Amino acid sequence: MAKKIVSDLNVSGKKVLIRVDFNVPMKNGVITDDTRIRAALPTIEYVINHGGKAIVFSHLGRVKEAADITKNDITPVAKRLEELIKKPVKFVNATRGAELEEAAKNLGEGEILMFANTRNEDFDVALNKEVKRESKNDAELGKYWASLGDVFVNDAFGTAHRAAASNVGIAANVSETAAGFLLEKEIKFIGGAVDEPKRPYVAILGGSKVSDKIGVIEALIEKADKILVGGAMMFTFLKALGKNIGASRCEEDKLDLAKDLLAKANGKIVLPVDAVVNKAFEDTLGTAKSVDAFDQDDMGLDIGPKTLELFASELAGAKTVVWNGPMGVFEMKNYAAGTVGVCELLAKLTTEGAATIIGGGDSAAAAEQLGYASKVSHISTGGGASLEYLEGKTLPGIACVDEK
Ligand code: ADP
Ligand code: MG
């Protein structure tokens, strides 16, 4: 299955509705990180450079009450877009109405129009009530937004796991729907790993809880050749095997589940052999200990050096690597080595031709923060969406894109 990409469309003279992910972090109305805006530029630029009329829109935060509309005002994002794309961006501070309709109608070739936070439609000001028209894919809203343009480009992966008016709602009411370049990359790498991974296919899982990732673990047991486990979730597995994990974080109510997963995995799950422990959850120097030698007050905060060696040997020759979840409390400098080590292993495998994919959330943030963004094949832009995609679920925001 090959999806239609924005570059497959004839956009010349057409009003192109572009759903982007401009859900940037903000503090007191100031953008603290504009990565997402920069990331959307290639798709918007393609459209305007090919004679299209770009109508750009995104959600920003959640809108549950009237105050959220002001709190999540997307005006600063439109301004930043204008600076970055070095072209005027006409901003209409509404999600519907005569001004927006006129602006869309009068838009010239190569021009850009942006409208307000799509989630403003989640709250009805007149009714003073949360209505979720955008987030619950209200049929009238999708049809209305579709009426503003001619064709639709979805480039928002972070919300692709939910059917909203601004993705599937519009797609249902236009003649053509294509993926933007960001969504294309997610489909290529995550979709590729799910549908036809080059083998050996090794997954690395970490992060805080087993319970957050049951679906992914089950899917990977089916699909991957090996699953290397680190992070806090390792301790739930180790305890399920009867080991003393001291004061490490553990989900006591998931021990049976962990046992079941280990049994199902039939040797595919590789657990750490050592961990770096501390006596408290604080950023002071820890000690590397075998997972068979924990004291009662030892708290495991990272995978240990022997485990990194073990993971390196399990990863040798891998052709597809998917990683989700940090190996330790990487936010503390004394417990970042495991996560840095995995970044290094991925960087090396990338130079050897493997497809290396980081599956969103904190692990993506960690890799970026640690300077590995350009050293792996793909860092996903969606947290929840990349997990659901890895689980093999159909994402509505991708399903609504036309086949080529
Ligand atoms: P992701 O967002 O990549 O899916 P998670 O949200 O599941 O990852 O987990 C990330 C969090 O897990 C990080 O904040 C990290 O500090 C924490 N973590 C990792 N290892 C440990 C550990 N051994 N003990 C406690 N917390 C941990
Ligand atoms: Mg997270």
Short mmCIF file of C-alpha atoms and ligand atoms in Angstrom, two decimals:
data_model
loop_
_atom_site.label_atom_id
_atom_site.label_comp_id
_atom_site.label_asym_id
_atom_site.label_seq_id
_atom_site.Cartn_x
_atom_site.Cartn_y
_atom_site.Cartn_z
CA MET A 1 0.00 0.00 0.00
CA ALA A 2 1.46 3.29 -1.10
CA LYS A 3 -0.20 6.43 0.12
CA LYS A 4 -0.65 9.54 -1.97
CA ILE A 5 1.89 12.22 -1.00
CA VAL A 6 1.52 15.99 -1.37
CA SER A 7 4.02 15.82 -4.25
CA ASP A 8 1.58 13.51 -6.11
CA LEU A 9 -1.06 16.25 -6.13
CA ASN A 10 -1.51 18.87 -8.77
CA VAL A 11 -1.87 21.81 -6.41
CA SER A 12 -1.57 24.59 -8.95
CA GLY A 13 -4.35 27.12 -8.54
CA LYS A 14 -6.00 24.95 -5.86
CA LYS A 15 -6.89 25.83 -2.32
CA VAL A 16 -4.96 23.23 -0.34
CA LEU A 17 -6.14 22.55 3.21
CA ILE A 18 -3.09 21.55 5.25
CA ARG A 19 -3.53 20.01 8.70
CA VAL A 20 -0.22 20.50 10.48
CA ASP A 21 0.94 19.77 14.02
CA PHE A 22 1.74 23.17 15.48
CA ASN A 23 1.06 21.97 19.01
CA VAL A 24 4.22 23.68 20.28
CA PRO A 25 5.19 24.14 23.93
CA MET A 26 4.33 27.65 25.11
CA LYS A 27 4.97 29.60 28.28
CA ASN A 28 2.87 32.71 28.94
CA GLY A 29 2.03 33.03 25.25
CA VAL A 30 5.67 32.65 24.15
CA ILE A 31 6.79 29.67 22.06
CA THR A 32 9.57 27.82 23.88
CA ASP A 33 10.40 25.38 21.07
CA ASP A 34 9.45 25.90 17.43
CA THR A 35 10.73 22.55 16.11
CA ARG A 36 7.25 21.50 15.05
CA ILE A 37 6.72 24.66 13.01
CA ARG A 38 10.07 24.21 11.29
CA ALA A 39 9.26 20.57 10.62
CA ALA A 40 6.07 21.51 8.75
CA LEU A 41 7.79 23.98 6.42
CA PRO A 42 8.68 21.53 3.60
CA THR A 43 5.03 20.58 3.06
CA ILE A 44 3.75 24.17 3.14
CA GLU A 45 6.62 25.34 0.92
CA TYR A 46 5.95 22.59 -1.58
CA VAL A 47 2.35 23.74 -1.90
CA ILE A 48 3.07 27.45 -2.31
CA ASN A 49 6.05 26.87 -4.60
CA HIS A 50 3.82 24.87 -6.93
CA GLY A 51 1.14 27.51 -7.26
CA GLY A 52 -1.12 26.22 -4.51
CA LYS A 53 -3.03 28.38 -2.06
CA ALA A 54 -2.16 27.10 1.40
CA ILE A 55 -4.79 27.06 4.14
CA VAL A 56 -2.96 25.95 7.26
CA PHE A 57 -4.45 24.90 10.61
CA SER A 58 -3.59 22.99 13.77
CA HIS A 59 -4.73 22.28 17.27
CA LEU A 60 -2.90 23.80 20.23
CA GLY A 61 -3.37 22.22 23.66
CA ARG A 62 -6.84 21.29 24.87
CA VAL A 63 -9.90 23.49 24.98
CA LYS A 64 -12.31 22.42 27.70
CA GLU A 65 -13.56 25.78 28.95
CA ALA A 66 -13.83 29.35 27.71
CA ALA A 67 -10.56 30.40 29.36
CA ASP A 68 -8.66 27.77 27.33
CA ILE A 69 -9.48 29.64 24.12
CA THR A 70 -7.39 32.62 25.25
CA LYS A 71 -4.82 30.41 26.94
CA ASN A 72 -4.26 28.41 23.75
CA ASP A 73 -4.35 31.34 21.36
CA ILE A 74 -2.47 30.23 18.24
CA THR A 75 -1.69 33.79 17.03
CA PRO A 76 2.00 33.62 18.13
CA VAL A 77 2.37 30.44 16.07
CA ALA A 78 1.08 32.20 12.94
CA LYS A 79 3.61 34.97 13.57
CA ARG A 80 6.44 32.51 14.00
CA LEU A 81 5.40 30.69 10.82
CA GLU A 82 5.59 33.98 8.98
CA GLU A 83 9.15 34.59 10.26
CA LEU A 84 10.31 31.09 9.41
CA ILE A 85 8.75 30.81 5.97
CA LYS A 86 9.69 34.42 5.12
CA LYS A 87 6.33 35.09 3.48
CA PRO A 88 3.24 36.89 4.76
CA VAL A 89 0.79 34.64 6.60
CA LYS A 90 -2.75 35.95 6.68
CA PHE A 91 -4.18 34.96 10.05
CA VAL A 92 -7.91 34.80 10.71
CA ASN A 93 -8.59 34.43 14.40
CA ALA A 94 -11.66 32.22 13.98
CA THR A 95 -12.44 28.64 13.05
CA ARG A 96 -15.47 29.53 10.94
CA GLY A 97 -17.47 32.49 9.67
CA ALA A 98 -17.61 35.10 6.92
CA GLU A 99 -14.12 36.54 7.46
CA LEU A 100 -12.52 33.09 7.13
CA GLU A 101 -14.63 32.16 4.11
CA GLU A 102 -13.77 35.44 2.35
CA ALA A 103 -10.07 35.04 3.12
CA ALA A 104 -10.06 31.50 1.74
CA LYS A 105 -11.94 32.56 -1.37
CA ASN A 106 -9.64 35.51 -2.06
CA LEU A 107 -6.39 33.64 -1.39
CA GLY A 108 -3.93 33.94 -4.28
CA GLU A 109 -1.56 31.33 -5.71
CA GLY A 110 1.49 30.97 -3.47
CA GLU A 111 -0.24 32.68 -0.56
CA ILE A 112 -0.74 31.36 2.96
CA LEU A 113 -3.77 31.62 5.21
CA MET A 114 -3.90 30.28 8.73
CA PHE A 115 -6.91 30.02 10.99
CA ALA A 116 -7.40 29.65 14.74
CA ASN A 117 -6.84 26.64 17.04
CA THR A 118 -9.01 23.82 15.65
CA ARG A 119 -9.85 22.79 19.21
CA ASN A 120 -11.65 26.06 19.83
CA GLU A 121 -14.48 24.07 18.23
CA ASP A 122 -14.37 21.73 21.24
CA PHE A 123 -16.02 24.44 23.33
CA ASP A 124 -19.26 26.17 22.36
CA VAL A 125 -19.09 29.71 23.71
CA ALA A 126 -22.79 30.45 23.15
CA LEU A 127 -23.85 27.27 24.96
CA ASN A 128 -20.98 27.70 27.47
CA LYS A 129 -20.39 23.97 27.16
CA GLU A 130 -17.73 21.48 26.09
CA VAL A 131 -18.96 19.95 22.81
CA LYS A 132 -15.81 18.38 21.29
CA ARG A 133 -16.84 19.10 17.70
CA GLU A 134 -13.23 18.89 16.56
CA SER A 135 -12.05 16.07 18.83
CA LYS A 136 -15.13 13.87 18.31
CA ASN A 137 -15.23 14.46 14.56
CA ASP A 138 -18.53 16.29 14.31
CA ALA A 139 -19.80 15.64 10.78
CA GLU A 140 -20.92 19.20 10.08
CA LEU A 141 -17.56 20.65 11.12
CA GLY A 142 -15.46 18.42 8.87
CA LYS A 143 -17.76 19.20 5.97
CA TYR A 144 -17.54 22.92 6.70
CA TRP A 145 -13.74 22.99 6.83
CA ALA A 146 -13.59 20.89 3.67
CA SER A 147 -15.76 23.51 1.93
CA LEU A 148 -13.01 26.10 2.44
CA GLY A 149 -10.60 24.27 0.12
CA ASP A 150 -10.26 21.96 -2.86
CA VAL A 151 -7.88 19.23 -1.71
CA PHE A 152 -6.56 18.10 1.66
CA VAL A 153 -3.07 17.34 2.96
CA ASN A 154 -2.71 15.73 6.36
CA ASP A 155 0.70 16.30 7.90
CA ALA A 156 -0.19 15.90 11.58
CA PHE A 157 1.04 12.54 12.85
CA GLY A 158 0.70 13.35 16.57
CA THR A 159 -3.10 13.29 16.28
CA ALA A 160 -3.36 10.60 13.59
CA HIS A 161 -4.44 7.99 16.14
CA ARG A 162 -7.69 9.88 16.79
CA ALA A 163 -10.45 10.58 14.31
CA ALA A 164 -11.06 14.33 14.39
CA ALA A 165 -12.95 16.75 12.20
CA SER A 166 -9.61 18.23 11.10
CA ASN A 167 -8.34 14.94 9.71
CA VAL A 168 -10.90 12.26 8.78
CA GLY A 169 -13.80 14.74 8.82
CA ILE A 170 -12.23 16.85 6.09
CA ALA A 171 -10.92 13.84 4.16
CA ALA A 172 -14.46 12.47 3.89
CA ASN A 173 -15.58 15.65 2.13
CA VAL A 174 -12.85 16.47 -0.40
CA SER A 175 -11.97 14.91 -3.73
CA GLU A 176 -8.37 14.12 -2.82
CA THR A 177 -6.41 13.57 0.39
CA ALA A 178 -2.63 13.21 0.52
CA ALA A 179 0.00 12.88 3.23
CA GLY A 180 2.43 15.71 3.92
CA PHE A 181 6.14 14.99 4.00
CA LEU A 182 6.25 14.49 7.77
CA LEU A 183 3.44 11.97 7.72
CA GLU A 184 5.10 10.31 4.74
CA LYS A 185 8.25 9.76 6.81
CA GLU A 186 6.27 8.24 9.70
CA ILE A 187 4.53 5.88 7.28
CA LYS A 188 7.81 4.95 5.65
CA PHE A 189 9.67 4.17 8.87
CA ILE A 190 7.12 3.09 11.49
CA GLY A 191 4.74 1.66 8.89
CA GLY A 192 7.70 -0.05 7.27
CA ALA A 193 8.79 -1.64 10.55
CA VAL A 194 5.25 -2.87 11.17
CA ASP A 195 4.50 -4.16 7.68
CA GLU A 196 7.77 -5.46 6.29
CA PRO A 197 10.72 -5.06 8.66
CA LYS A 198 14.13 -5.99 7.32
CA ARG A 199 15.53 -8.64 9.66
CA PRO A 200 16.98 -9.06 12.16
CA TYR A 201 14.39 -6.74 13.70
CA VAL A 202 15.26 -5.76 17.28
CA ALA A 203 13.06 -3.65 19.54
CA ILE A 204 14.29 -1.79 22.61
CA LEU A 205 11.72 -0.90 25.23
CA GLY A 206 12.08 1.14 28.35
CA GLY A 207 10.37 3.95 30.16
CA SER A 208 8.29 3.95 33.25
CA LYS A 209 5.55 1.34 33.10
CA VAL A 210 4.80 -2.06 31.59
CA SER A 211 1.11 -1.17 31.78
CA ASP A 212 1.55 1.77 29.36
CA LYS A 213 3.01 -0.51 26.73
CA ILE A 214 1.26 -3.88 26.97
CA GLY A 215 -0.14 -3.56 23.45
CA VAL A 216 3.25 -2.73 21.99
CA ILE A 217 5.00 -5.53 23.85
CA GLU A 218 2.41 -8.05 22.62
CA ALA A 219 2.70 -6.82 19.05
CA LEU A 220 6.50 -6.92 19.19
CA ILE A 221 6.47 -10.45 20.59
CA GLU A 222 4.75 -11.39 17.32
CA LYS A 223 6.83 -9.25 15.00
CA ALA A 224 10.33 -8.62 16.35
CA ASP A 225 13.20 -11.09 16.61
CA LYS A 226 14.36 -9.74 19.98
CA ILE A 227 13.00 -7.30 22.56
CA LEU A 228 15.56 -5.66 24.82
CA VAL A 229 14.01 -4.27 27.99
CA GLY A 230 15.36 -1.45 30.15
CA GLY A 231 13.91 1.47 32.09
CA ALA A 232 11.77 1.10 35.18
CA MET A 233 9.70 -1.59 33.46
CA MET A 234 12.65 -3.98 33.66
CA PHE A 235 12.09 -4.36 37.39
CA THR A 236 8.54 -5.60 37.00
CA PHE A 237 9.87 -8.31 34.70
CA LEU A 238 12.82 -9.12 36.99
CA LYS A 239 10.57 -9.38 40.02
CA ALA A 240 8.20 -11.61 38.05
CA LEU A 241 11.19 -13.93 37.65
CA GLY A 242 11.59 -13.96 41.43
CA LYS A 243 14.53 -11.58 41.74
CA ASN A 244 15.02 -9.16 44.60
CA ILE A 245 14.70 -5.71 43.06
CA GLY A 246 15.17 -3.83 46.34
CA ALA A 247 13.49 -0.45 46.35
CA SER A 248 13.25 -0.16 42.55
CA ARG A 249 10.08 1.02 40.91
CA CYS A 250 7.74 -1.87 40.19
CA GLU A 251 4.11 -2.44 39.23
CA GLU A 252 3.08 -5.04 41.78
CA ASP A 253 -0.28 -5.61 40.10
CA LYS A 254 1.40 -6.39 36.77
CA LEU A 255 3.64 -9.25 37.91
CA ASP A 256 1.33 -11.93 36.52
CA LEU A 257 1.06 -10.05 33.26
CA ALA A 258 4.85 -9.78 33.07
CA LYS A 259 5.11 -13.55 33.66
CA ASP A 260 2.62 -14.20 30.86
CA LEU A 261 4.49 -11.90 28.48
CA LEU A 262 7.79 -13.62 29.27
CA ALA A 263 6.23 -17.01 28.63
CA LYS A 264 4.67 -15.86 25.35
CA ALA A 265 7.93 -14.25 24.26
CA ASN A 266 9.64 -17.62 24.49
CA GLY A 267 13.14 -16.21 24.91
CA LYS A 268 12.70 -13.14 22.73
CA ILE A 269 12.65 -10.78 25.72
CA VAL A 270 16.17 -9.92 26.88
CA LEU A 271 16.39 -8.50 30.40
CA PRO A 272 19.27 -6.51 31.93
CA VAL A 273 21.99 -8.34 33.84
CA ASP A 274 23.01 -5.31 35.87
CA ALA A 275 21.70 -1.91 36.89
CA VAL A 276 23.02 1.31 38.37
CA VAL A 277 21.49 1.72 41.81
CA ASN A 278 21.21 4.49 44.35
CA LYS A 279 19.82 4.59 47.87
CA ALA A 280 17.39 7.36 47.00
CA PHE A 281 15.71 8.83 43.92
CA GLU A 282 18.28 11.57 43.53
CA ASP A 283 21.04 12.62 41.15
CA THR A 284 24.04 11.46 43.15
CA LEU A 285 26.64 8.92 42.04
CA GLY A 286 25.29 5.37 41.88
CA THR A 287 26.80 1.88 41.90
CA ALA A 288 26.57 -0.74 39.16
CA LYS A 289 25.23 -4.02 40.58
CA SER A 290 24.27 -7.38 39.19
CA VAL A 291 20.51 -7.89 39.17
CA ASP A 292 21.20 -10.86 41.47
CA ALA A 293 22.90 -8.77 44.14
CA PHE A 294 20.45 -6.03 45.09
CA ASP A 295 20.16 -4.94 48.70
CA GLN A 296 16.74 -4.15 50.13
CA ASP A 297 17.32 -0.38 49.85
CA ASP A 298 18.82 -0.41 46.34
CA MET A 299 16.87 1.55 43.79
CA GLY A 300 17.70 0.78 40.16
CA LEU A 301 17.82 4.00 38.15
CA ASP A 302 19.61 2.92 34.96
CA ILE A 303 20.79 -0.16 33.10
CA GLY A 304 24.38 -1.09 33.89
CA PRO A 305 27.53 -1.36 31.70
CA LYS A 306 27.31 -5.18 31.35
CA THR A 307 23.75 -4.80 30.11
CA LEU A 308 24.89 -2.27 27.50
CA GLU A 309 27.44 -4.83 26.31
CA LEU A 310 24.74 -7.47 26.18
CA PHE A 311 22.43 -5.15 24.23
CA ALA A 312 25.28 -4.28 21.85
CA SER A 313 25.78 -7.96 21.05
CA GLU A 314 22.01 -8.55 20.61
CA LEU A 315 21.86 -5.56 18.25
CA ALA A 316 24.87 -6.54 16.15
CA GLY A 317 23.81 -6.93 12.54
CA ALA A 318 20.25 -5.72 13.13
CA LYS A 319 18.59 -4.27 10.03
CA THR A 320 15.57 -2.71 11.75
CA VAL A 321 15.66 -1.24 15.26
CA VAL A 322 12.73 0.36 17.00
CA TRP A 323 13.28 2.05 20.34
CA ASN A 324 10.70 3.40 22.75
CA GLY A 325 11.28 4.46 26.34
CA PRO A 326 14.48 5.68 28.04
CA MET A 327 16.77 3.08 29.65
CA GLY A 328 16.97 4.96 32.92
CA VAL A 329 16.20 8.23 34.62
CA PHE A 330 18.06 10.10 31.87
CA GLU A 331 16.91 13.45 33.29
CA MET A 332 19.53 12.89 36.03
CA LYS A 333 23.08 13.07 34.68
CA ASN A 334 24.27 10.17 36.83
CA TYR A 335 21.62 7.91 35.29
CA ALA A 336 21.74 8.91 31.64
CA ALA A 337 24.54 6.55 30.54
CA GLY A 338 22.24 3.70 29.53
CA THR A 339 20.10 5.96 27.36
CA VAL A 340 23.19 7.62 25.85
CA GLY A 341 24.67 4.17 25.24
CA VAL A 342 21.58 3.04 23.35
CA CYS A 343 21.68 6.27 21.31
CA GLU A 344 25.30 5.44 20.42
CA LEU A 345 24.39 1.90 19.41
CA LEU A 346 21.59 3.19 17.19
CA ALA A 347 23.87 5.81 15.62
CA LYS A 348 26.42 3.10 14.78
CA LEU A 349 23.79 0.78 13.32
CA THR A 350 22.48 3.66 11.19
CA THR A 351 25.90 4.08 9.58
CA GLU A 352 25.85 0.34 8.89
CA GLY A 353 22.61 0.69 6.95
CA ALA A 354 20.01 -0.29 9.53
CA ALA A 355 16.69 1.54 9.75
CA THR A 356 16.73 3.01 13.27
CA ILE A 357 13.52 4.43 14.60
CA ILE A 358 12.80 6.20 17.85
CA GLY A 359 9.18 5.91 18.78
CA GLY A 360 8.19 9.20 20.29
CA GLY A 361 7.56 10.60 23.75
CA ASP A 362 10.36 10.92 26.27
CA SER A 363 12.75 8.72 24.31
CA ALA A 364 12.49 11.06 21.31
CA ALA A 365 13.04 14.05 23.58
CA ALA A 366 16.04 12.29 25.15
CA ALA A 367 17.63 11.51 21.78
CA GLU A 368 17.15 15.08 20.62
CA GLN A 369 18.43 16.56 23.86
CA LEU A 370 21.48 14.29 23.76
CA GLY A 371 22.30 15.33 20.19
CA TYR A 372 21.35 12.17 18.28
CA ALA A 373 18.49 13.53 16.19
CA SER A 374 20.46 13.50 12.94
CA LYS A 375 22.25 10.23 13.70
CA VAL A 376 19.24 7.91 13.51
CA SER A 377 16.93 7.19 10.59
CA HIS A 378 13.78 8.56 12.13
CA ILE A 379 12.55 10.19 15.30
CA SER A 380 8.80 10.02 15.44
CA THR A 381 6.89 13.23 16.09
CA GLY A 382 4.04 11.48 17.89
CA GLY A 383 4.05 9.87 21.34
CA GLY A 384 0.71 8.07 21.62
CA ALA A 385 0.34 7.85 17.85
CA SER A 386 3.68 6.12 17.37
CA LEU A 387 2.88 3.57 20.10
CA GLU A 388 -0.48 2.75 18.54
CA TYR A 389 1.10 2.58 15.09
CA LEU A 390 3.76 0.19 16.41
CA GLU A 391 1.01 -1.93 17.91
CA GLY A 392 -0.18 -2.47 14.37
CA LYS A 393 -3.39 -0.52 14.86
CA THR A 394 -4.96 1.35 11.96
CA LEU A 395 -4.55 5.08 12.55
CA PRO A 396 -7.59 7.02 11.29
CA GLY A 397 -5.42 9.99 10.27
CA ILE A 398 -3.41 7.71 7.96
CA ALA A 399 -6.30 5.52 6.83
CA CYS A 400 -8.09 8.63 5.52
CA VAL A 401 -5.23 9.41 3.12
CA ASP A 402 -5.88 8.19 -0.44
CA GLU A 403 -3.90 5.33 -1.91
CA LYS A 404 -1.74 6.30 -4.86
P1 ADP B 1 8.29 7.34 26.48
O1 ADP B 1 7.62 8.68 26.65
O2 ADP B 1 9.54 7.41 25.65
O3 ADP B 1 7.33 6.30 26.00
P2 ADP B 1 7.89 6.74 29.28
O4 ADP B 1 6.96 7.90 29.40
O5 ADP B 1 7.29 5.39 29.35
O6 ADP B 1 8.78 6.87 27.93
O7 ADP B 1 8.97 6.79 30.43
C1 ADP B 1 9.85 7.86 30.59
C2 ADP B 1 10.22 8.04 32.03
O8 ADP B 1 10.66 6.83 32.61
C3 ADP B 1 11.34 9.04 32.19
O9 ADP B 1 10.86 10.19 32.83
C4 ADP B 1 12.37 8.30 33.06
O10 ADP B 1 12.91 9.10 34.09
C5 ADP B 1 11.56 7.17 33.65
N1 ADP B 1 12.41 6.04 34.03
C6 ADP B 1 13.24 5.34 33.24
N2 ADP B 1 13.91 4.42 33.97
C7 ADP B 1 13.50 4.55 35.25
C8 ADP B 1 13.83 3.89 36.47
N3 ADP B 1 14.74 2.89 36.50
N4 ADP B 1 13.22 4.29 37.59
C9 ADP B 1 12.30 5.29 37.56
N5 ADP B 1 11.94 5.96 36.44
C10 ADP B 1 12.54 5.59 35.30
MG MG B 2 6.36 9.53 28.19
#
